[in-house]
Amino acid sequence: MLTVTDLSAGYGPVRALDGVSFTADRGRVTAVLGANGAGKTTLLRTISGLHRADRGSVELDGSRLDRVAAERMPALGLAHVPEGRGVITELTVEENLRLGGLGRAGRVDPADLERVYTLFPVLADRRAALAHVLSGGERQMLVIARALMARPTMLLLDEPSLGLAPRIVAQIFELLRGLVESESLSVLLVEQNARSALSIAHRGVVLNLGRVVADDDADVLAADDQLRHAYLGF
Amino acid sequence: MQQLLNTALGGLTLGMVYAAFALALVLIWRSTRIVNFAQAPMAMVTTFVALVVVDAGHSYWLAFAAALVSGLLLGAVVERLVVRPVEGGPEINAVILTLGLFIVLHALAAVVFGNRYRSFPAPFGVRGLEVGGTTIALTGFGVFTVLAVLVTMGLLLALFRYTDVGLRMRASAFNPEVARLLGVRVGRMLTLGWALASLVGSLAGLLIAGGSLVHPAYMDSVVVYGFVAAVLGGLDSPIGAVVGGLLLGVALSFVSGYVGSQLVALAALVILMLVLTLRPGGLFAQAAARRV
Amino acid sequence: MATALRRGRTWWAGSVLGRHLLVALLGLVVVVVVLESASDFRNLQLASMAYLGIAAGGLTVLTGLNGQISLGHGALMAIGAYTTALLLDDRDAGTPLPLVVLAAVAVTLLVGAVVGAAAARLHGPYLAGATLALAVAVPGIALYFKEQLGGEQGLRVVLPDIPTWVLDLAFFVTGQDLTRSRYVACLAWLTLIVTFVLLANLSRTRVGRRWRAVRDDEVAAELAGIRLGRARVSAFVVSAAAAGAAGAMMAITVRLAAPSGFTITLSLTLLTAVVLGGLGSLGGALLGAALLTFLPQVVTDLGVDAGLSDIQAAELAPLVYGLVMVVVVLVAPAGLVGTARTALLRRRLQRAGTGTSTSTSTDTAAPTSTSTTSKGTTT
Ligand SMILES: Nc1ncnc2c1ncn2[C@@H]1O[C@H](COP(=O)(O)OP(=O)(O)OP(=O)(O)O)[C@@H](O)[C@H]1O
Ligand SMILES: [Mg+2]
């Protein structure tokens, strides 16, 4: 379980997060929604230690994550797939995956590789290709697979649907749902595309200008017309 | 005909050294976007370390190893203590910093080791080998030079291609932030990269010094040739640096042999400007623009 | 309203020019007094401070105001020096000295235009590498054309006789005979003053504003209709012209133009002067030149006192410069003067009660000072 308490962060004078608190339960998908500039990316970056929090705390299954360097997160069970995906295009598909595996224990377990190749057969076919040649959808699969290589308990995803065709998005979300159910993975899913995010999420947190304006079960949020119109845009 | 052959052979030997030096520059450029102009005096200092070991009565090989190890350490120390604060900052700061380091190391070497020419031993003959009754421009030491550079490159290639550390280093160079998220200690990888680059630079320094004279300034022009070679290869590509080094070595050897050795540096300048004007991405640049 | 504004601005510009001329005049008086009371040896030292200052002034305009770096200014000085030497090859050469200097400036300016055109598209490390190559290449040319350029030995420079009216004037003003070293020092300082007035004014005009705009933000400058290439080349040309004048003064001061005088060390030394003095500041460049001229003796004496041999002690000065250069970049990226000025400005702003943390003044501070803070966020 990920617990965020009173988290604040910013860029110089800009306050991007202002006292954000919520929990993301184990084995659940928690959606973080909000318009452009709401602070979603900043939230994820602050949780994973890429950005320094000014105030507040983050706990994952009882251990404090704030003040922990980003490079130690994989060992603590947290994986962050950044906005814009973060495929290292100069490396091959398999090298990207191996890199993911190295993060947890310092070496790659071949069983992990086999597992993600079974989950994502597309990647298995192109394991020796440079990641540069992959399509957008394949890249998204690659970064999710790479994150799974570290056997995380908590997966942070920043706008996985960005720039992908609806069919591909549905496919990826379907896959995520399966993982959450079969492996009790927890997912914190940042999305602007609120409708599809809420369709797989159990819970949703809505951010506006760095503050939590709603935090409820996904179906409750989806049914709240006022909220939908004001913040979710559907 | 024979002169042609000899010029080419001499060029290839020299080109190997330029290739090594260019490779050292590329390794650092790839990971930190800094051209390490201090690479030349760093290599020079380690050659003097070797000279101290030789003067103390030890074998050439011990001196050789001492220089390489001190190169490794020097690279790591320089990155950690001096370069780290300017990484990711304005590029002009890094340029000025490496030049400041250039001056410091120069002066330090002159204070400690003296500002005069000293002869440096070579483990193999420095006279041309006999092939079929004629002497060719390839010396025993030249053969050693070529082999040493090839072996070093092979080892580096293996390190980068086939080891986990190599993978981490490449990831840090290509995308430091993602590398961090995947658990790579990027800072350590950069230090290691500088250390390895400095080792390769030291090797180049030792190979240039062998059977010749060393002086605090003896590597100064090599940093220019190494830079030109690296730019020929695109500054981002280790393979390109090696090919660029060989091409430059041969080209400069012909200029030296047929025009005049005084104009070698001018020829390097002309080549550099031609490349930068006509093919700024290097000779082997693909149509696709490189990242950054 | 508009005319009033325009008149306001011209009045202001006139006052700046006036102020520059006033400073120059004061400088001239100080120079005459100092040179007149200094020994021959000191005069030659002061002359070398002047030529280093001229070249450093040119470089600081290029680097500080336009953001280009050059490690080739030593080579440009060589071109000025060799031109001077070729024109002053014997006592009856007959070309008046001012013409010789102008010729040196013109030739260097031409070379600078070529180099600048090639360099205009380069930035940062590429530019540094290319100009470093220039610095290494140029002495080779002198070695290759042994017949014309004297090879390793170089060319001797024969200083023409001092014109009698100058001798008379000097006697009239100072009551002493003008020695040749004093004459040389006067020439060098006069050139420095003229160069600095020109550079200072240029950097206040539209040209100077363009240079700064290009340095601060290329995209914004381009959008504002500034031709990037042209701005870069013009900055390089101006800077090269100053280096040419410096080379000419160096030639008549040391009476020789030889490859050994124009090693990489000279170029790096100029950069040191510029960094020590604070990028973009002419006063700083002069301060840097003074340090380069007078610090070595002090440091060397200290070294000898500490038990080093003469040769070793002579290397202490560059050691100090190098260290200072490294430290300046690490703790005060705008250089000594630039940083002091920023601190002063900040204090003044605070006293004025505005209290906001403005980013450094875009006027004279180097590009280095504006973005160094951006890094801390991710690490
Ligand atoms: N590097 C930065 N420097 C300064 N301000 C920033 C920076 N990154 C983000 N911000 C500001 O912080 C606020 C939150 O940005 P953030 O990227 O977290 O929003 P977001 O919800 O992820 O938006 P989007 O949906 O567009 O990705 C915005 O006002 C943004 O302008
Ligand atoms: Mg975002």
mmCIF file of C-alpha atoms and ligand atoms in Angstrom, chain A residues 11 14 16 35-42 83 159 192, ligand 1:
data_model
loop_
_atom_site.group_PDB
_atom_site.id
_atom_site.type_symbol
_atom_site.label_atom_id
_atom_site.label_comp_id
_atom_site.label_asym_id
_atom_site.label_seq_id
_atom_site.Cartn_x
_atom_site.Cartn_y
_atom_site.Cartn_z
ATOM 1 C CA TYR A 11 9.630 24.499 -9.110
ATOM 2 C CA VAL A 14 5.661 27.555 -8.786
ATOM 3 C CA ALA A 16 2.949 22.166 -8.364
ATOM 4 C CA ALA A 35 -6.194 18.495 -16.564
ATOM 5 C CA ASN A 36 -2.876 19.613 -18.083
ATOM 6 C CA GLY A 37 -0.674 21.140 -15.465
ATOM 7 C CA ALA A 38 -2.653 19.713 -12.574
ATOM 8 C CA GLY A 39 0.543 18.281 -11.066
ATOM 9 C CA LYS A 40 0.155 14.624 -11.974
ATOM 10 C CA THR A 41 3.620 14.160 -13.382
ATOM 11 C CA THR A 42 5.117 16.098 -10.511
ATOM 12 C CA GLU A 83 5.856 10.448 -19.122
ATOM 13 C CA GLU A 159 -0.003 8.677 -19.265
ATOM 14 C CA GLN A 192 -5.727 12.641 -18.831
HETATM 15 N N1 LIG D 1 10.556 21.642 -14.859
HETATM 16 C C1 LIG D 1 9.588 22.517 -14.503
HETATM 17 N N2 LIG D 1 9.936 23.786 -14.209
HETATM 18 C C2 LIG D 1 8.978 24.686 -13.835
HETATM 19 N N3 LIG D 1 7.685 24.401 -13.729
HETATM 20 C C3 LIG D 1 7.273 23.150 -14.012
HETATM 21 C C4 LIG D 1 8.216 22.159 -14.415
HETATM 22 N N4 LIG D 1 7.536 21.012 -14.639
HETATM 23 C C5 LIG D 1 6.255 21.294 -14.377
HETATM 24 N N5 LIG D 1 6.085 22.569 -13.998
HETATM 25 C C6 LIG D 1 4.823 23.223 -13.608
HETATM 26 O O1 LIG D 1 4.251 22.474 -12.570
HETATM 27 C C7 LIG D 1 2.867 22.345 -12.760
HETATM 28 C C8 LIG D 1 2.477 20.876 -12.788
HETATM 29 O O2 LIG D 1 3.085 20.268 -13.898
HETATM 30 P P1 LIG D 1 2.966 18.709 -14.194
HETATM 31 O O3 LIG D 1 3.889 18.377 -15.295
HETATM 32 O O4 LIG D 1 3.120 17.969 -12.929
HETATM 33 O O5 LIG D 1 1.455 18.604 -14.703
HETATM 34 P P2 LIG D 1 0.698 17.372 -15.330
HETATM 35 O O6 LIG D 1 -0.538 17.227 -14.529
HETATM 36 O O7 LIG D 1 1.571 16.208 -15.445
HETATM 37 O O8 LIG D 1 0.328 17.934 -16.757
HETATM 38 P P3 LIG D 1 0.194 17.138 -18.155
HETATM 39 O O9 LIG D 1 -1.116 16.479 -18.140
HETATM 40 O O10 LIG D 1 0.242 18.220 -19.182
HETATM 41 O O11 LIG D 1 1.336 16.182 -18.258
HETATM 42 C C9 LIG D 1 2.533 23.058 -14.043
HETATM 43 O O12 LIG D 1 2.057 24.332 -13.715
HETATM 44 C C10 LIG D 1 3.850 23.168 -14.757
HETATM 45 O O13 LIG D 1 3.903 24.350 -15.510
#
